[in-house]
Amino acid sequence: MTKSIETMWKQGFINEPHLTAPKINNLYNRKSQNMVDKLQHMFAINIKAIVVGSIIMLLMMSLIGAPWLGLYICVLLAPLVMIAKKELNKSYRLSKGQSSYDYLINFDHWLQSSIANYARYYKVFYPMFFIGMATQAIISNAGGKLISLLVQTLPTNIMLFGLPYYLVLALICLLLVITKYAEAFYRWDLNLIYGQQFKKLKELITDMEELRNEPQ
Amino acid sequence: MGSDFYLQSILPYAGIIIKICRAYTNNQENFEDYYQEVCLQIWRSRNNFNQESDWSTWIYRIALNVCLTQLKRRKKGDKQLVSDVLPEEVIDDSKVFVSDEINQLYNAIKHLSEIDRAVILLYLEEKSYAEIADIIGTNSNNIGVRIKRIKSRLSNYIQQKECSDD
């Protein structure tokens, strides 16, 4: 090596104009496509996770002696998988022939309507899930012992469905609370998993809108 | 990005951006991606420029931040990571620069750590130790020592390469 690093660098860039800048093109097309691809990939994984999760749940519940609860949860999750697949297929059908901005806007509309559809189902899912869990708890041996203990501690003559009235009331109250906040709970859960990606999607759309309004 | 902004505020400094992006990428496609991302970030953060430093220093800082962020993202498992780990032999550098000597230097620079790469690029662009420290976000005390060490590492690498090529 005969030249110093500095000389090599300086001589290499004597003719600076040959540092031709790449053309700015297609950046947003690629960015928006990557974003949509990523979200679709995450949704597809989520569907698989629900299927695998429900099978594991069925096996675990069977092992702990509650196969019917496992089956019940599987039945509850089945419509969710169907809704998810249907919704995901809809997203694949969104036209890619438009501008990347239009594509992202359409994708965002699809996302919002999809979330609304899921939310509707979750309003049923969470209360039904709670009913299943509560029923299993009541009919289990441990639950039976706990209820006996409860009756001994707080004796009452008013029994509903073989349960002390206050327990039924407490369960109904809990069910009402769960029903009321099911959608909020779903959105919180959704935000926990996809919040970062949804934020990026919004930022990208805002960015593109700002760029579209920038004077040329 | 408005074309006026690009022509007036970015294009005159394209050389800086190209050199930095070049040092952090291994192929033309990634190079162009990084370059575009840097331009976009400059445009996005243009309102945050408070004129405490030169516009060129601002550009350096953004370019380095973008390159380091992109590099980290790709290392975390982005599918485009493959192109970052391509062996040197299959890298097509011909479209970016023509000088073999510069290619050789870039290859040596690419063997440095991410931060050392930034330090030496700024040094070669004749930035002062204080400016380098400011851009990198450190104090200038050990910049000189660090540069000395990096230069000797670069020289060793190039010499070794030359010996193995002979």
Coordinates of C-alpha atoms in Angstrom, one line a residue:
Chain A
M1 CA 0.0 0.0 0.0
T2 CA 1.7 3.1 -1.2
K3 CA -0.9 5.8 -0.6
S4 CA -2.3 6.9 2.7
I5 CA -6.0 6.3 3.5
E6 CA -6.6 10.1 3.2
T7 CA -4.9 10.3 -0.2
M8 CA -6.9 7.3 -1.5
W9 CA -10.1 8.9 -0.4
K10 CA -9.3 12.4 -1.7
Q11 CA -8.1 11.2 -5.1
G12 CA -11.0 8.8 -5.3
F13 CA -13.4 11.7 -5.1
I14 CA -11.6 14.4 -7.1
N15 CA -14.3 14.1 -9.7
E16 CA -17.2 14.5 -7.3
P17 CA -19.9 14.7 -10.0
H18 CA -19.4 11.0 -10.8
L19 CA -21.2 10.4 -7.5
T20 CA -24.5 10.3 -9.3
A21 CA -27.4 10.3 -6.9
P22 CA -29.9 7.5 -7.4
K23 CA -33.3 8.6 -8.6
I24 CA -35.9 8.9 -5.9
N25 CA -38.6 6.6 -7.2
N26 CA -41.0 4.0 -6.1
L27 CA -40.1 4.5 -2.4
Y28 CA -43.6 4.7 -1.2
N29 CA -44.8 1.9 -3.4
R30 CA -42.3 -0.4 -1.8
K31 CA -42.9 0.9 1.7
S32 CA -46.7 0.6 1.4
Q33 CA -46.4 -2.9 -0.1
N34 CA -44.0 -4.0 2.6
M35 CA -46.3 -2.6 5.3
V36 CA -49.4 -4.4 3.9
D37 CA -47.4 -7.6 3.3
K38 CA -46.2 -7.5 6.9
L39 CA -49.7 -7.0 8.4
Q40 CA -51.2 -9.7 6.2
H41 CA -48.4 -12.1 7.2
M42 CA -49.1 -11.3 10.9
F43 CA -52.9 -11.9 10.4
A44 CA -52.2 -15.2 8.7
I45 CA -49.9 -16.3 11.5
N46 CA -52.6 -15.2 14.0
I47 CA -55.2 -17.5 12.3
K48 CA -52.7 -20.5 12.5
A49 CA -52.0 -19.6 16.1
I50 CA -55.8 -19.7 17.0
V51 CA -56.1 -23.1 15.3
V52 CA -53.0 -24.5 17.0
G53 CA -54.0 -22.9 20.3
S54 CA -57.5 -24.4 20.3
I55 CA -56.1 -27.9 19.6
I56 CA -53.7 -27.4 22.5
M57 CA -56.5 -26.1 24.7
L58 CA -58.7 -29.2 23.8
L59 CA -55.8 -31.5 24.7
M60 CA -55.0 -29.7 27.9
M61 CA -58.6 -29.5 29.0
S62 CA -59.0 -33.2 28.3
L63 CA -55.9 -34.0 30.4
I64 CA -57.2 -32.0 33.4
G65 CA -60.6 -33.8 33.0
A66 CA -62.6 -31.0 31.3
P67 CA -62.8 -32.2 27.7
W68 CA -66.2 -30.6 27.2
L69 CA -64.9 -27.2 28.1
G70 CA -62.0 -27.8 25.6
L71 CA -64.5 -28.7 22.9
Y72 CA -66.7 -25.8 23.8
I73 CA -63.8 -23.3 23.5
C74 CA -62.9 -24.9 20.1
V75 CA -66.5 -24.4 18.9
L76 CA -66.3 -20.8 20.1
L77 CA -63.0 -20.3 18.3
A78 CA -64.2 -21.9 15.0
P79 CA -66.3 -18.9 13.8
L80 CA -63.4 -16.6 14.7
V81 CA -61.1 -18.6 12.4
M82 CA -63.7 -18.5 9.7
I83 CA -64.2 -14.7 10.1
A84 CA -60.4 -14.2 10.1
K85 CA -59.9 -16.2 6.9
K86 CA -62.8 -14.5 5.2
E87 CA -61.4 -11.1 6.2
L88 CA -57.9 -11.9 5.2
N89 CA -59.0 -13.2 1.8
K90 CA -60.9 -9.9 1.3
S91 CA -57.6 -8.0 1.9
Y92 CA -55.8 -10.1 -0.7
R93 CA -58.5 -9.1 -3.2
L94 CA -57.8 -5.3 -2.7
S95 CA -56.7 -3.9 -6.0
K96 CA -52.9 -3.3 -6.3
G97 CA -53.3 -1.6 -9.6
Q98 CA -54.0 1.8 -8.0
S99 CA -51.5 4.3 -6.7
S100 CA -49.8 3.2 -3.5
Y101 CA -51.7 5.9 -1.6
D102 CA -55.1 4.6 -2.8
Y103 CA -54.0 1.1 -2.0
L104 CA -53.0 2.0 1.5
I105 CA -56.3 4.0 2.0
N106 CA -58.3 0.9 0.8
F107 CA -56.2 -1.3 3.0
D108 CA -56.9 0.9 6.0
H109 CA -60.7 0.9 5.2
W110 CA -60.6 -2.9 5.0
L111 CA -58.7 -3.0 8.3
Q112 CA -61.3 -0.8 10.1
S113 CA -64.3 -2.8 8.7
S114 CA -62.4 -6.0 9.6
I115 CA -61.8 -4.8 13.2
A116 CA -65.5 -3.9 13.4
N117 CA -66.5 -7.4 12.3
Y118 CA -64.2 -9.0 14.8
A119 CA -65.4 -6.7 17.6
R120 CA -69.0 -7.8 16.9
Y121 CA -68.0 -11.4 17.3
Y122 CA -65.9 -10.7 20.4
K123 CA -68.9 -9.2 22.1
V124 CA -70.4 -12.7 21.9
F125 CA -67.1 -14.6 22.4
Y126 CA -66.0 -13.2 25.7
P127 CA -69.3 -13.6 27.5
M128 CA -69.7 -17.1 26.1
F129 CA -66.1 -17.9 27.1
F130 CA -66.8 -16.7 30.6
I131 CA -70.0 -18.8 30.8
G132 CA -68.1 -21.9 29.8
M133 CA -65.3 -21.3 32.3
A134 CA -67.8 -20.5 35.1
T135 CA -69.9 -23.6 34.4
Q136 CA -66.8 -25.7 34.4
A137 CA -65.6 -24.2 37.7
I138 CA -69.0 -24.8 39.3
I139 CA -69.3 -28.5 38.2
S140 CA -65.7 -29.3 39.0
N141 CA -64.8 -31.0 42.3
A142 CA -62.8 -28.1 43.5
G143 CA -65.6 -25.7 42.6
G144 CA -68.1 -27.9 44.5
K145 CA -66.0 -27.8 47.6
L146 CA -65.5 -24.1 47.3
I147 CA -69.3 -23.5 46.9
S148 CA -70.0 -25.7 50.0
L149 CA -67.5 -23.7 51.9
L150 CA -69.1 -20.5 50.7
V151 CA -72.6 -21.7 51.8
Q152 CA -71.2 -22.7 55.3
T153 CA -69.7 -19.2 55.6
L154 CA -72.6 -17.3 54.2
P155 CA -75.7 -19.5 54.8
T156 CA -78.8 -18.8 52.8
N157 CA -82.1 -20.5 51.9
I158 CA -82.4 -18.8 48.6
M159 CA -80.9 -21.1 46.0
L160 CA -80.9 -20.6 42.3
F161 CA -79.9 -23.5 40.0
G162 CA -78.5 -25.2 43.1
L163 CA -76.3 -22.2 43.9
P164 CA -76.5 -19.6 46.6
Y165 CA -78.3 -16.6 45.1
Y166 CA -75.4 -14.2 45.8
L167 CA -73.0 -16.3 43.8
V168 CA -75.5 -16.3 40.8
L169 CA -75.9 -12.6 41.2
A170 CA -72.1 -12.1 41.3
L171 CA -71.7 -14.3 38.2
I172 CA -74.5 -12.3 36.4
C173 CA -72.8 -9.0 37.3
L174 CA -69.5 -10.2 36.1
L175 CA -71.1 -11.5 32.9
L176 CA -72.7 -8.1 32.3
V177 CA -69.4 -6.3 32.9
I178 CA -67.6 -8.6 30.5
T179 CA -70.4 -8.1 27.9
K180 CA -70.2 -4.4 28.3
Y181 CA -66.4 -4.2 28.0
A182 CA -65.9 -7.0 25.5
E183 CA -65.3 -4.7 22.6
A184 CA -63.0 -2.5 24.7
F185 CA -61.1 -5.5 25.8
Y186 CA -60.7 -6.8 22.2
R187 CA -59.4 -3.4 21.1
W188 CA -57.0 -3.3 23.9
D189 CA -55.8 -6.8 23.1
L190 CA -55.6 -5.9 19.4
N191 CA -53.6 -2.8 20.2
L192 CA -51.2 -4.8 22.3
I193 CA -50.3 -7.1 19.4
Y194 CA -50.7 -4.9 16.3
G195 CA -50.6 -1.4 17.8
Q196 CA -47.1 -0.6 16.6
Q197 CA -47.9 -1.7 13.0
F198 CA -51.2 0.2 13.0
K199 CA -49.4 3.3 14.1
K200 CA -46.8 2.9 11.3
L201 CA -49.6 2.5 8.8
K202 CA -51.3 5.7 10.0
E203 CA -47.9 7.5 9.9
L204 CA -47.3 6.3 6.4
I205 CA -50.7 7.5 5.2
T206 CA -50.2 10.8 6.9
D207 CA -46.7 11.1 5.3
M208 CA -48.1 10.4 1.9
E209 CA -50.9 12.9 2.3
E210 CA -48.4 15.5 3.4
L211 CA -46.3 14.7 0.3
R212 CA -49.3 14.9 -2.0
N213 CA -50.1 18.3 -0.6
E214 CA -46.5 19.6 -0.9
P215 CA -46.2 22.2 -3.6
Q216 CA -44.1 20.9 -6.5
Chain B
M1 CA -41.0 15.5 -1.2
G2 CA -41.2 18.7 -3.1
S3 CA -38.8 18.7 -6.1
D4 CA -37.6 22.2 -5.1
F5 CA -36.5 21.0 -1.7
Y6 CA -34.7 18.0 -3.1
L7 CA -32.9 20.1 -5.7
Q8 CA -31.9 22.9 -3.4
S9 CA -31.4 21.3 0.0
I10 CA -30.5 17.7 -0.7
L11 CA -28.9 17.3 -4.1
P12 CA -25.9 19.6 -3.4
Y13 CA -25.1 17.2 -0.5
A14 CA -25.9 14.0 -2.4
G15 CA -22.1 13.2 -2.3
I16 CA -22.2 13.0 1.5
I17 CA -25.3 10.8 1.5
I18 CA -23.9 8.5 -1.2
K19 CA -20.6 8.0 0.6
I20 CA -22.3 7.2 3.9
C21 CA -24.9 4.9 2.3
R22 CA -22.2 3.2 0.3
A23 CA -20.3 2.4 3.5
Y24 CA -23.2 0.7 5.1
T25 CA -24.6 -1.3 2.1
N26 CA -23.3 -4.1 0.1
N27 CA -25.3 -3.9 -3.1
Q28 CA -26.9 -1.5 -5.5
E29 CA -30.5 -2.2 -4.4
N30 CA -29.8 -1.7 -0.7
F31 CA -27.7 1.4 -1.5
E32 CA -30.6 2.9 -3.4
D33 CA -33.1 2.0 -0.6
Y34 CA -30.8 3.6 2.0
Y35 CA -30.3 6.7 -0.1
Q36 CA -34.0 7.2 -0.6
E37 CA -34.7 6.6 3.0
V38 CA -32.1 9.2 4.0
C39 CA -33.6 11.8 1.6
L40 CA -37.0 11.1 3.0
Q41 CA -35.9 11.5 6.6
I42 CA -34.2 14.8 5.8
W43 CA -37.4 16.0 4.3
R44 CA -39.4 14.8 7.2
S45 CA -37.2 16.3 9.8
R46 CA -36.5 19.5 7.9
N47 CA -38.6 21.6 10.4
N48 CA -36.5 20.3 13.3
F49 CA -33.3 21.9 11.9
N50 CA -32.5 24.6 14.3
Q51 CA -29.5 26.1 12.5
E52 CA -27.2 25.4 15.5
S53 CA -25.0 23.3 13.2
D54 CA -24.4 23.4 9.5
W55 CA -27.0 21.9 7.2
S56 CA -24.3 19.5 6.0
T57 CA -23.7 18.3 9.6
W58 CA -27.4 17.9 10.0
I59 CA -27.4 15.7 6.8
Y60 CA -24.5 13.7 8.1
R61 CA -26.3 13.0 11.3
I62 CA -29.5 11.9 9.6
A63 CA -27.7 9.8 7.1
L64 CA -25.8 8.0 9.8
N65 CA -28.9 7.5 11.9
V66 CA -30.9 6.1 9.0
C67 CA -28.1 3.8 8.0
L68 CA -27.6 2.5 11.5
T69 CA -31.3 2.0 12.0
Q70 CA -31.7 0.2 8.7
L71 CA -28.8 -2.0 9.5
K72 CA -30.2 -2.9 12.9
R73 CA -33.6 -3.6 11.4
R74 CA -32.2 -5.9 8.8
K75 CA -30.0 -7.7 11.4
K76 CA -33.2 -8.3 13.4
G77 CA -34.5 -10.7 10.7
D78 CA -35.8 -8.6 7.9
K79 CA -36.0 -10.8 4.8
Q80 CA -33.7 -8.4 3.0
L81 CA -30.9 -9.3 5.4
V82 CA -29.6 -11.8 2.8
S83 CA -28.4 -9.1 0.6
D84 CA -26.5 -7.6 3.5
V85 CA -24.5 -10.7 4.2
L86 CA -23.6 -11.5 0.6
P87 CA -19.9 -12.2 0.3
E88 CA -17.8 -9.5 -1.3
E89 CA -17.1 -11.5 -4.4
V90 CA -20.7 -11.3 -5.6
I91 CA -21.3 -7.7 -4.8
D92 CA -21.9 -5.5 -7.8
D93 CA -20.2 -2.3 -7.0
S94 CA -19.7 -1.2 -10.6
K95 CA -22.9 0.8 -10.8
V96 CA -22.0 3.0 -7.8
F97 CA -18.4 3.9 -8.3
V98 CA -15.7 3.2 -10.8
S99 CA -12.5 3.5 -8.9
D100 CA -11.0 0.2 -7.8
E101 CA -9.0 2.0 -5.2
I102 CA -12.1 3.5 -3.6
N103 CA -13.8 0.1 -3.8
Q104 CA -10.9 -1.4 -1.9
L105 CA -11.1 1.3 0.7
Y106 CA -14.8 0.9 1.1
N107 CA -14.4 -2.9 1.5
A108 CA -11.9 -2.2 4.2
I109 CA -14.3 0.3 5.9
K110 CA -17.1 -2.2 5.7
H111 CA -15.0 -4.5 8.0
L112 CA -15.1 -1.9 10.8
S113 CA -17.8 -1.8 13.4
E114 CA -20.8 0.4 12.6
I115 CA -19.6 3.3 14.8
D116 CA -16.0 3.1 13.6
R117 CA -17.3 3.3 10.1
A118 CA -19.1 6.5 10.9
V119 CA -16.0 8.0 12.6
I120 CA -13.7 7.3 9.8
L121 CA -16.1 8.5 7.1
L122 CA -16.5 11.8 8.9
Y123 CA -12.7 12.1 9.4
L124 CA -12.1 11.5 5.7
E125 CA -14.6 14.2 4.9
E126 CA -12.3 16.4 6.9
K127 CA -14.7 17.1 9.8
S128 CA -13.1 18.3 13.0
Y129 CA -12.9 16.1 16.0
A130 CA -15.5 18.3 17.7
E131 CA -17.8 18.0 14.8
I132 CA -17.3 14.2 14.6
A133 CA -18.1 13.9 18.3
D134 CA -21.1 16.1 17.9
I135 CA -22.5 14.1 15.0
I136 CA -21.7 10.7 16.6
G137 CA -23.0 11.9 19.9
T138 CA -19.9 11.5 22.1
N139 CA -17.2 13.7 23.5
S140 CA -14.2 14.6 21.4
N141 CA -11.6 13.4 23.9
N142 CA -10.9 10.0 22.4
I143 CA -11.8 10.7 18.8
G144 CA -8.2 11.2 17.8
V145 CA -7.0 8.0 19.4
R146 CA -9.9 6.1 17.9
I147 CA -9.2 7.5 14.4
K148 CA -5.5 6.5 14.7
R149 CA -6.5 3.0 15.6
I150 CA -9.1 2.8 12.8
K151 CA -6.6 4.0 10.2
S152 CA -4.1 1.4 11.2
R153 CA -6.7 -1.3 11.0
L154 CA -7.7 -0.1 7.5
S155 CA -4.1 0.0 6.4
N156 CA -3.5 -3.5 7.7
Y157 CA -6.6 -4.8 6.0
I158 CA -5.8 -3.3 2.6
Q159 CA -2.2 -4.5 2.9
Q160 CA -3.3 -8.0 3.7
K161 CA -5.7 -7.9 0.8
E162 CA -3.0 -6.7 -1.6
C163 CA -0.7 -9.5 -0.4
S164 CA -3.3 -12.2 -0.8
D165 CA -4.2 -10.9 -4.3
D166 CA -0.5 -10.9 -5.5

